[in-house]
Tab-separated table of C-alpha atoms in Angstrom:
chain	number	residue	atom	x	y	z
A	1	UNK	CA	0.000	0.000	0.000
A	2	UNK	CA	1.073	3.589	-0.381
A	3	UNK	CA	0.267	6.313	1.390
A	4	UNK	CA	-0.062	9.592	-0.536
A	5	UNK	CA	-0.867	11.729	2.230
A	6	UNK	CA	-1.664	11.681	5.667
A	7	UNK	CA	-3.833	14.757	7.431
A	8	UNK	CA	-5.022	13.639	11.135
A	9	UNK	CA	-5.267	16.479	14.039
A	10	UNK	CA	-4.513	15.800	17.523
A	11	UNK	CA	-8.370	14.821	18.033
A	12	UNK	CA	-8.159	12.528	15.564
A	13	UNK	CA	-10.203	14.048	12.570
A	14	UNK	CA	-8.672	13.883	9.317
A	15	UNK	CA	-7.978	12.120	6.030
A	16	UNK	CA	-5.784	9.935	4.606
A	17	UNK	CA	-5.258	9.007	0.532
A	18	UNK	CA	-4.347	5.721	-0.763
A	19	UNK	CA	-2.810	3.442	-3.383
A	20	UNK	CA	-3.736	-0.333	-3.048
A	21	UNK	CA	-0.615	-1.818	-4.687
A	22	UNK	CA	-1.285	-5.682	-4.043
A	23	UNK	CA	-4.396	-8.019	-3.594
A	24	UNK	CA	-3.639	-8.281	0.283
A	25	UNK	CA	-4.400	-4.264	0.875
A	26	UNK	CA	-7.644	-4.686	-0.141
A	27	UNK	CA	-7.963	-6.408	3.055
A	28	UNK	CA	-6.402	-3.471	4.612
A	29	UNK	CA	-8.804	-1.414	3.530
A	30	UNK	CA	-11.514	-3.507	4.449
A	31	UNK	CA	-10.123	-3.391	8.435
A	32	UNK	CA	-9.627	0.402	7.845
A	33	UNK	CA	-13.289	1.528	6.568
A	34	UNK	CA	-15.953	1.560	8.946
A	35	UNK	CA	-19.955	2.385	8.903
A	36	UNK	CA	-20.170	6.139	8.742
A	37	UNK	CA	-16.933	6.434	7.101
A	38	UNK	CA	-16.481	9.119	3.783
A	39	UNK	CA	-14.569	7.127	0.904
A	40	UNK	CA	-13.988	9.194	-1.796
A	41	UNK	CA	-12.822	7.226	-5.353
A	42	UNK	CA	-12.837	7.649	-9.245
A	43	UNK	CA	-15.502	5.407	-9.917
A	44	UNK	CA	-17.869	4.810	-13.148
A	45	UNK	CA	-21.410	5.504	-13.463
A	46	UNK	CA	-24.439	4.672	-15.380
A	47	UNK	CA	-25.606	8.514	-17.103
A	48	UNK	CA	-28.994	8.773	-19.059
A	49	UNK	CA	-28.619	11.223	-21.946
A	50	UNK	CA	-31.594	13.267	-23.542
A	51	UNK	CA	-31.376	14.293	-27.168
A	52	UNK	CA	-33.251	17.278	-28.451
A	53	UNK	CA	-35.802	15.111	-29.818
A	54	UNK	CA	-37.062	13.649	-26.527
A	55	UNK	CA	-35.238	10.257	-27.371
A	56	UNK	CA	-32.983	8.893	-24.200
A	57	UNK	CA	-29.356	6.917	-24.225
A	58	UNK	CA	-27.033	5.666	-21.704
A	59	UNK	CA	-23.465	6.386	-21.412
A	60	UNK	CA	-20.809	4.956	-19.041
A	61	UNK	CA	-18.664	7.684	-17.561
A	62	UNK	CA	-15.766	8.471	-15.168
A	63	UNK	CA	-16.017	10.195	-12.298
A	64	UNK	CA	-15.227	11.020	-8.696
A	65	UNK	CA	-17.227	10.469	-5.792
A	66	UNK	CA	-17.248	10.883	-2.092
A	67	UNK	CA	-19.821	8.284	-0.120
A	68	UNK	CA	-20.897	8.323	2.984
A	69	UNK	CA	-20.095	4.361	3.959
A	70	UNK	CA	-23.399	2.383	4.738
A	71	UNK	CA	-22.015	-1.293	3.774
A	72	UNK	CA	-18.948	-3.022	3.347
A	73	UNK	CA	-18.342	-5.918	1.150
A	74	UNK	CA	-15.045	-7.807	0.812
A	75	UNK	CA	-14.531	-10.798	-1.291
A	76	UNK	CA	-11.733	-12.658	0.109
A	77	UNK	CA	-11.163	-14.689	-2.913
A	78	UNK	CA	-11.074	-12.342	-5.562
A	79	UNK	CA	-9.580	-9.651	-3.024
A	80	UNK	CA	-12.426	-6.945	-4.155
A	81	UNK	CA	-13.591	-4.366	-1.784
A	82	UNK	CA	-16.786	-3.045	-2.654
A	83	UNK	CA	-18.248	0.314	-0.641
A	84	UNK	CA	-22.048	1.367	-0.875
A	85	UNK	CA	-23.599	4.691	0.468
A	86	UNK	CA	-24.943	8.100	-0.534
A	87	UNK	CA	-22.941	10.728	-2.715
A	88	UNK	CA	-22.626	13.579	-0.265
A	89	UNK	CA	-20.593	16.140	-2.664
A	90	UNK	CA	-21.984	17.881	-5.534
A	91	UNK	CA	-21.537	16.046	-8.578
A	92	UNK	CA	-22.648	16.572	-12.223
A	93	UNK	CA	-23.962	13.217	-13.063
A	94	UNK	CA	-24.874	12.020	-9.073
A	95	UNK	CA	-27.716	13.723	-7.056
A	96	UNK	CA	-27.173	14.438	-3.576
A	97	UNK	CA	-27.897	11.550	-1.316
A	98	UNK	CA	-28.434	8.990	-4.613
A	99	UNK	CA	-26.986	5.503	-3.572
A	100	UNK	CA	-23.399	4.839	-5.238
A	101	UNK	CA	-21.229	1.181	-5.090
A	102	UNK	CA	-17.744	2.133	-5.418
A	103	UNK	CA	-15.232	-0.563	-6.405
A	104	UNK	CA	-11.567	0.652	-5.077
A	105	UNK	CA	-9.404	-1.206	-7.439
A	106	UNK	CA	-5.831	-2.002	-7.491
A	107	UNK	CA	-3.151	0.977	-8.220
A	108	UNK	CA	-6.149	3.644	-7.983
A	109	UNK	CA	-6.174	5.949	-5.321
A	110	UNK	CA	-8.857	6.871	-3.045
A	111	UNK	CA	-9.140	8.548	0.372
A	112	UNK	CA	-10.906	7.149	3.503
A	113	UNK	CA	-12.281	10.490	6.490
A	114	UNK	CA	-13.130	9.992	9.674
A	115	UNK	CA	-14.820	12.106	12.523
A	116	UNK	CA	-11.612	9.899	14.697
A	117	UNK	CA	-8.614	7.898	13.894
A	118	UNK	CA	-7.599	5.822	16.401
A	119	UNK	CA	-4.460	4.032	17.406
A	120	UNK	CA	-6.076	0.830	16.178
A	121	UNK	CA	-6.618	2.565	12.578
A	122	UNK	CA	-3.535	4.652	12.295
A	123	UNK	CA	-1.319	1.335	13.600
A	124	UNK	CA	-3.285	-0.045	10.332
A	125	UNK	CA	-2.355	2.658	7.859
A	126	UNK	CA	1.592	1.898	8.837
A	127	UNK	CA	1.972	-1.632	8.285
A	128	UNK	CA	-0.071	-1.587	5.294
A	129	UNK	CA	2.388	0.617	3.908
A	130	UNK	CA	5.235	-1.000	5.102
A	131	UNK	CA	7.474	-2.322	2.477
A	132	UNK	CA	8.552	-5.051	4.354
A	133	UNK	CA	5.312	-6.966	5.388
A	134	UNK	CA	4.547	-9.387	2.389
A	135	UNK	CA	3.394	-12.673	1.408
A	136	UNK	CA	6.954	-14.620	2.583
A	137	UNK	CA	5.425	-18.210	3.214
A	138	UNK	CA	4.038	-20.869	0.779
A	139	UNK	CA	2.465	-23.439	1.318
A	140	UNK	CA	1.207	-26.848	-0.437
A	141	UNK	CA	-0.476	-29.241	1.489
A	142	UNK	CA	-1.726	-32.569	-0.246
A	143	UNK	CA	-2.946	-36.266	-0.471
A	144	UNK	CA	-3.053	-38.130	-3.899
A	145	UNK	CA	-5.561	-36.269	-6.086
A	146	UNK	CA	-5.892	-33.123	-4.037
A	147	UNK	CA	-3.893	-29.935	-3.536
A	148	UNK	CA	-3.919	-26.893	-2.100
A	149	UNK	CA	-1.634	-23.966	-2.666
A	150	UNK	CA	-1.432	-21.033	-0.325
A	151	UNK	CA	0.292	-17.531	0.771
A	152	UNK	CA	0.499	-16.776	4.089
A	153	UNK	CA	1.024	-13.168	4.247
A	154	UNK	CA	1.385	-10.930	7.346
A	155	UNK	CA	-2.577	-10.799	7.797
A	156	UNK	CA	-4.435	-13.460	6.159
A	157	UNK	CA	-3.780	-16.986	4.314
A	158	UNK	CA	-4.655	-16.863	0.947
A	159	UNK	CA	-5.834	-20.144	-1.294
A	160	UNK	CA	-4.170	-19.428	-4.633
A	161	UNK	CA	-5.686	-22.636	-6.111
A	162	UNK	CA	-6.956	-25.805	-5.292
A	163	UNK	CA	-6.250	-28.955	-7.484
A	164	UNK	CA	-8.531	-31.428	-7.624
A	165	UNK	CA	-8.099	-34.933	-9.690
A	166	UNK	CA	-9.479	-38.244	-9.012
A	167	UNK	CA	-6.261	-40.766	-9.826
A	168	UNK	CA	-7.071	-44.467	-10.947
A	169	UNK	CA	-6.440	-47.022	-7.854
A	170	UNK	CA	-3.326	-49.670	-8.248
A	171	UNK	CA	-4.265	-52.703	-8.893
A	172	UNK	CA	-2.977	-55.472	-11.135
A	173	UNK	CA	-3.150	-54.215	-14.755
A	174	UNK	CA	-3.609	-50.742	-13.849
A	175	UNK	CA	-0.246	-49.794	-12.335
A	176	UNK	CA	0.639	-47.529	-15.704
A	177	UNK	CA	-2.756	-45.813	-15.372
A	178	UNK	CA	-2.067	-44.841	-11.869
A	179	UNK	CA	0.914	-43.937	-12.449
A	180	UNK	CA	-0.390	-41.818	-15.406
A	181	UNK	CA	-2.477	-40.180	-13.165
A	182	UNK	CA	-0.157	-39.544	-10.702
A	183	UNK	CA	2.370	-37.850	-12.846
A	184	UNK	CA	-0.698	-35.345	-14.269
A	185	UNK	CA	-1.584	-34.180	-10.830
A	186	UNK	CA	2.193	-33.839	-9.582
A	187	UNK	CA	2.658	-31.790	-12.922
A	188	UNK	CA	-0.867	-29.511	-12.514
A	189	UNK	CA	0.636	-28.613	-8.848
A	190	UNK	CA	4.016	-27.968	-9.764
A	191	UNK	CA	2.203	-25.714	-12.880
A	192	UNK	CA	0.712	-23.707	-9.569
A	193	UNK	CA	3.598	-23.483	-7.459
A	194	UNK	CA	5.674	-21.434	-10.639
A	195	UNK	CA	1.945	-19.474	-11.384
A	196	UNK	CA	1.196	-18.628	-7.605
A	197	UNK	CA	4.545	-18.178	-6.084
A	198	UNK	CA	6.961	-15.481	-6.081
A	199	UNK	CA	10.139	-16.684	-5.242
A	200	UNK	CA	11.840	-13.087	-5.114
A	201	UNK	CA	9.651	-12.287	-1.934
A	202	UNK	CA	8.633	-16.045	-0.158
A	203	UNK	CA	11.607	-17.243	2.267
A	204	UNK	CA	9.928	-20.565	2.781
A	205	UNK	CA	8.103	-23.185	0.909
A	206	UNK	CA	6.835	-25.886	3.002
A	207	UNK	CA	4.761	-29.104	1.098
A	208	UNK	CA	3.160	-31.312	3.782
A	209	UNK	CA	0.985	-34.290	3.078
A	210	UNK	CA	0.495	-37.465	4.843
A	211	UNK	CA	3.017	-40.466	4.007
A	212	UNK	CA	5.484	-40.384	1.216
A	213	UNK	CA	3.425	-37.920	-0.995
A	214	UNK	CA	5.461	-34.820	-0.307
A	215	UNK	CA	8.730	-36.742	-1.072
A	216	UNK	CA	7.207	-38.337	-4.280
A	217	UNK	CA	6.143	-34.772	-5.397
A	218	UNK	CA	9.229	-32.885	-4.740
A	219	UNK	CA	11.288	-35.849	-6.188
A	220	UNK	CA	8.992	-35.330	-9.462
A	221	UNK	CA	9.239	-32.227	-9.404
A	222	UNK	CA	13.091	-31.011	-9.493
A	223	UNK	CA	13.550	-33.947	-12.058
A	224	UNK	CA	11.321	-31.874	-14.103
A	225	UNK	CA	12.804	-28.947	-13.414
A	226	UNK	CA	16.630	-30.145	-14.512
A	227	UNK	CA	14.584	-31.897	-17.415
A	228	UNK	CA	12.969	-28.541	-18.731
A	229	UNK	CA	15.950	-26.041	-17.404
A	230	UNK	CA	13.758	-24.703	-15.472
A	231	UNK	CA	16.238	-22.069	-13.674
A	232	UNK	CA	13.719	-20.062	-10.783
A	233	UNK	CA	12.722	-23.526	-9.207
A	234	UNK	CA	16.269	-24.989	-9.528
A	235	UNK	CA	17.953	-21.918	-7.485
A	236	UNK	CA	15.555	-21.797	-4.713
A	237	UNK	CA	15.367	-25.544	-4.202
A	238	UNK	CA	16.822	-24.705	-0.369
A	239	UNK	CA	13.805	-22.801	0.450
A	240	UNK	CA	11.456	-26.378	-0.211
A	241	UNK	CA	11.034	-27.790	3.228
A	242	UNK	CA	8.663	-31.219	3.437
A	243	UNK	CA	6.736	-31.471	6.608
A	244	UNK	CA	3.943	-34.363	7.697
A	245	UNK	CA	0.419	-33.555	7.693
A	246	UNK	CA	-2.519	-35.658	8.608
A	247	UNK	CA	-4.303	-34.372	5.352
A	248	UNK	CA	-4.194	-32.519	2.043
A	249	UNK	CA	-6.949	-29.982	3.463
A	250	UNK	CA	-6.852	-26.071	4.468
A	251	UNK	CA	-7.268	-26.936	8.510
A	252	UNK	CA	-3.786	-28.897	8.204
A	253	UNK	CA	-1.967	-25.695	8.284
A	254	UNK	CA	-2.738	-25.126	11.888
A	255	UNK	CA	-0.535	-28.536	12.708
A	256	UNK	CA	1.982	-27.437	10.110
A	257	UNK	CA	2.410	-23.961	11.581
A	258	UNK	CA	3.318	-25.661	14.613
A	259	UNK	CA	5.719	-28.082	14.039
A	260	UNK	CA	9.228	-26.729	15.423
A	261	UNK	CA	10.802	-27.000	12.660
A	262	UNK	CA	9.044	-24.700	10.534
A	263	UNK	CA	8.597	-22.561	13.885
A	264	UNK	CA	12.419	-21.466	13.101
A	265	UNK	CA	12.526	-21.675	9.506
A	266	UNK	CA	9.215	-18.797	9.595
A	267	UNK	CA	10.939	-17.070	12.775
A	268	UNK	CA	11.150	-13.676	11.344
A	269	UNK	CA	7.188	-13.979	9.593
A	270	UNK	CA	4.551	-12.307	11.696
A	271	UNK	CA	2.516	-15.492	11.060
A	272	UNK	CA	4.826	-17.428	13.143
A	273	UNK	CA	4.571	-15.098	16.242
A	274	UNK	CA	0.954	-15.384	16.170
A	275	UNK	CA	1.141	-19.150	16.340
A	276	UNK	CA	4.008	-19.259	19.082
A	277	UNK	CA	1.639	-16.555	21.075
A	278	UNK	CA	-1.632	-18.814	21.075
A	279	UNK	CA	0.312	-22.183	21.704
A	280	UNK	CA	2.091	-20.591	24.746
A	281	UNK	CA	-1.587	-18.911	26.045
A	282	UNK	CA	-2.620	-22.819	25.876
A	283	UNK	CA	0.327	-24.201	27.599
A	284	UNK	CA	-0.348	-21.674	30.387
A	285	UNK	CA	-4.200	-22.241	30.572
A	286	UNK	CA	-3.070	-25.879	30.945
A	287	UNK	CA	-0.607	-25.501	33.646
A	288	UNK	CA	-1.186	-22.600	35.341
A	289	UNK	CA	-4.773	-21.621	34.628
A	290	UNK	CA	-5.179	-18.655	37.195
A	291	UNK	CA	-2.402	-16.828	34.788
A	292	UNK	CA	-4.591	-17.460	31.297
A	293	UNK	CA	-7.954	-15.677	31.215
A	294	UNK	CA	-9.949	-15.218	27.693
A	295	UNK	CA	-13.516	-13.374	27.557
A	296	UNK	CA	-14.218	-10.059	27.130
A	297	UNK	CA	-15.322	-9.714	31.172
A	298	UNK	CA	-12.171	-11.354	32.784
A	299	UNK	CA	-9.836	-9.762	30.277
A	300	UNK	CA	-10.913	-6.040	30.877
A	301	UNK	CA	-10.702	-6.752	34.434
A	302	UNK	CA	-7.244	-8.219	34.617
A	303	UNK	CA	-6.202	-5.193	31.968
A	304	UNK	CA	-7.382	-2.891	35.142
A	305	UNK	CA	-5.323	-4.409	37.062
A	306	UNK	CA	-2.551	-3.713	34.801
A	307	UNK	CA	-1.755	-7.347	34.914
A	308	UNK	CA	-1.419	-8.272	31.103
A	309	UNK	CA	1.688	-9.412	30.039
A	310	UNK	CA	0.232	-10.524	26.602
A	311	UNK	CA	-3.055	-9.879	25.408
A	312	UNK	CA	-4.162	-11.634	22.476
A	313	UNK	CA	-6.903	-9.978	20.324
A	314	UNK	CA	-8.970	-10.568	16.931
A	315	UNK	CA	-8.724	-8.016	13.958
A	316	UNK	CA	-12.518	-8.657	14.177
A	317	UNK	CA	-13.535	-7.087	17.146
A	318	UNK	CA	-12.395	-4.060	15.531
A	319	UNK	CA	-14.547	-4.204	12.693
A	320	UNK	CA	-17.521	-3.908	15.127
A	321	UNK	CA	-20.551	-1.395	13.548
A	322	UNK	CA	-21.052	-0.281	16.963
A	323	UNK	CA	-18.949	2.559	17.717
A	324	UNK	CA	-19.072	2.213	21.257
A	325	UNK	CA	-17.996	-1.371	21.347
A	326	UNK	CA	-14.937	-0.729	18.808
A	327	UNK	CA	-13.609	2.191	21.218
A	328	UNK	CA	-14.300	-0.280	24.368
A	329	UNK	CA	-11.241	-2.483	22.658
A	330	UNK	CA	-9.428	0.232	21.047
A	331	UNK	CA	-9.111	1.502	24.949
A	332	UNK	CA	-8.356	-2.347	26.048
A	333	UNK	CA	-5.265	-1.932	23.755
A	334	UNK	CA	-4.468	1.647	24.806
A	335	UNK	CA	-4.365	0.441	27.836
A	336	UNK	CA	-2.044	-2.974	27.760
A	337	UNK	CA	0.248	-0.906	25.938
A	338	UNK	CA	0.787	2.206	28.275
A	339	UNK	CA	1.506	-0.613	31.081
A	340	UNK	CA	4.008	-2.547	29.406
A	341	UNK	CA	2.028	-5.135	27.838
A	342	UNK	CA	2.559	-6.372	24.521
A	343	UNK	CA	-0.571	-6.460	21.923
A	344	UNK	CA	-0.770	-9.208	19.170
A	345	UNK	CA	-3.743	-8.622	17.027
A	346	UNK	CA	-4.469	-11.656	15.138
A	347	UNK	CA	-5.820	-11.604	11.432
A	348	UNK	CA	-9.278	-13.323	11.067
A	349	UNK	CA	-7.906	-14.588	7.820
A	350	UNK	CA	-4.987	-16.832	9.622
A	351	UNK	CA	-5.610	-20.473	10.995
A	352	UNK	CA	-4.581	-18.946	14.247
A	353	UNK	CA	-7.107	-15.968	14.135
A	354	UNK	CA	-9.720	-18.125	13.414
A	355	UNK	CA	-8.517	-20.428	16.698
A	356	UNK	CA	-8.875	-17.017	18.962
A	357	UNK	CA	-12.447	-16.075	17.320
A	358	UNK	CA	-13.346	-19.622	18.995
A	359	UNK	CA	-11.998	-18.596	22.165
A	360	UNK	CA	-14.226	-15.364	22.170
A	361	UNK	CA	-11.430	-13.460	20.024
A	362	UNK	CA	-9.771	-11.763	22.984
A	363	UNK	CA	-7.461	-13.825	25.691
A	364	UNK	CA	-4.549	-12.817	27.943
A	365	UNK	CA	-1.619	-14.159	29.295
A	366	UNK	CA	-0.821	-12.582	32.832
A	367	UNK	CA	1.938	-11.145	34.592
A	368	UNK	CA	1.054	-12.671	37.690
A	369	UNK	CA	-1.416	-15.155	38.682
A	370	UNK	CA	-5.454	-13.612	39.457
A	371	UNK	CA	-7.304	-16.974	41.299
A	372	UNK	CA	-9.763	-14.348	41.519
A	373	UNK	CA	-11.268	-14.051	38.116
A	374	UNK	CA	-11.376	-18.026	38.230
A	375	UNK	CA	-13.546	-17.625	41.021
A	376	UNK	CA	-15.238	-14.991	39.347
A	377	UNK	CA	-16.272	-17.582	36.838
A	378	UNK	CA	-17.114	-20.411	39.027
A	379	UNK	CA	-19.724	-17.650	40.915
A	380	UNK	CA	-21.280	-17.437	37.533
A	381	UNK	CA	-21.675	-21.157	37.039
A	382	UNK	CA	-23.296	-21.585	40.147
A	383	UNK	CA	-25.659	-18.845	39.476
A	384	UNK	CA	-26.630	-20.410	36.013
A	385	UNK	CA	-27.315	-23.641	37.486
């Protein structure tokens, strides 16, 4: 993302323009654009002509709008943020108040107002336009006849493409078919990997799969690769690592994102950190429970306390429509930080994020243990029986 300008006062009002340069900052946007929001974009609209003889045409033409944001739509697939509300600047083709869908689009600019930026938004605007946070993890996880090829960027995981291919079963007589088969879907994945990957910007390529799959692929695949001189795989065959998984499905990752190994081969990925953070917030509510607290109740009240060492929080608790809600988190974070704290917000988008929405989307590790709040908790129990 790149930001062309930047105008918030000290009360937070202000504007800031723009440039989505990659898929993932439509995402971005989508965490940074709220209900009540202004968006202003160069958009196209529908305009009905009149000719001097009463006859009426349509033309499609260019121009620039500024919304008032009613609805948000994001489609995580085809990374496409879509932004409905009223025109609320004079406009020679738009009435006042008429209902406009604006599509922001890839390398197009377009500025987002609000009546109050807070640190939650503004920490937003700086890591999307930080150079450094990109899609630097592959990964292929698969079973005989199914594949799926992923980016794991800094906020979400992305599925760049799914193969799916039924291969004939061995039996006596039918070994060449399977192996036929076999050698199609290796080929189709390996045709992903060189579509879907960038190998100037990922560090890592892991390829996990139950049994000997992995190894079978990645044998297949670099003896293509010296076959067809194909250069880009060849030089970054150090950055393959093979890794078990129980399956070729998307839920795998979590168990892949675990394993120690890749742990230290993704150290320096912010994916990683959020995986290390949740797995040590279990390992504590497992040993020493009165120190791991999750729920929006026992969370504020051990944040009073200033008793958060880490608190762990969901992107989508900030996308809340009700203002007062978003600010009551905002605050939560404002206030972890100024004692010390450390704050990982988790993408929805991740395995991991998706783990904390289960767990109400906001947990805690503490500084020191609060048997309180478990007996805050067993109180309520009681009461609801």
């Amino acid at each position: 993302m790149k930001l062309v300008s930047k105008n918030v006062d000290k009360a937070g009002d202000g504007c800031v323009v723009l440039i989505p340069e990659e898929p993932e900052d439509m995402w971005h946007a989508y965490n940074l654009i709220a209900e009540g929001d202004q968006v202003r974009s160069s958009t196209i609209r529908k305009v009905q002509n009149e000719t001097a003889t009463g006859s009426s045409s349509s033309s499609r033409v260019r121009t620039t709008l500024t919304i008032s944001v009613e609805t948000i739509d994001f489609d995580t697939q085809a990374c496409v943020l879509r932004v409905k509300g009223r025109n609320i600047e004079e406009n020679q083709f738009v009435k006042m108040g008429a209902y406009h869908t604006l599509d922001l689009e890839l390398n197009r600019k377009f500025s987002i107002t609000k009546s109050e930026w807070d640190s939650i938004a503004l920490e937003r605007v700086d890591m999307a336009c930080d150079v450094t946070q990109n899609a630097d993890v592959a990964a292929v996880i698969m079973q005989d006849g199914l594949a799926h090829i992923c980016l794991i960027t800094s906020s979400m995981t992305l599925v760049r493409s799914k193969i799916d291919m039924p291969i004939p079963r061995k039996r006596k007589g039918s070994v060449q078919q399977h192996e036929k088969g076999l050698a199609k879907f290796y080929d189709a994945v390996m045709q992903g990997i060189i579509r879907h990957v960038n190998f100037d910007v990922v560090k890592c390529i892991l390829i996990a799969s139950p049994g000997f799959v992995k190894d079978q692929f990645f044998e297949y695949m670099f003896q293509q690769a010296v076959k067809t001189d194909n250069k880009v795989l060849v030089e970054n065959k150090s950055k393959f690592m093979l890794i078990h998984s129980s399956s070729g499905f998307k839920h795998s990752l979590k168990e892949i994102l675990q394993d120690p190994a890749v742990v230290v081969k993704m150290s320096d990925t912010k994916a990683a950190g959020e995986v290390k953070a949740l797995e040590n917030f279990y390992t504590i509510l497992q040993s020493e429970p009165s120190k791991a607290f999750y729920g929006k109740k026992h969370v504020f009240k051990a944040a009073e306390a200033q008793a958060i060492e880490t608190l762990l929080i969901s992107d989508n608790l900030f996308r809340c429509q009700d203002v007062a809600t978003r600010k009551e988190y905002v605050n939560l974070v404002d206030m972890v930080r100024d004692s010390g704290g450390e704050v990982k917000i988790f993408s929805s988008m991740h395995v991991s994020g998706e783990q904390l929405s289960q767990l109400t989307g906001v947990a805690a590790v503490l500084r020191f243990p609060m048997p309180e709040l478990e007996d805050d908790s067993e109180d309520e129990k009681s009461d609801s029986d």
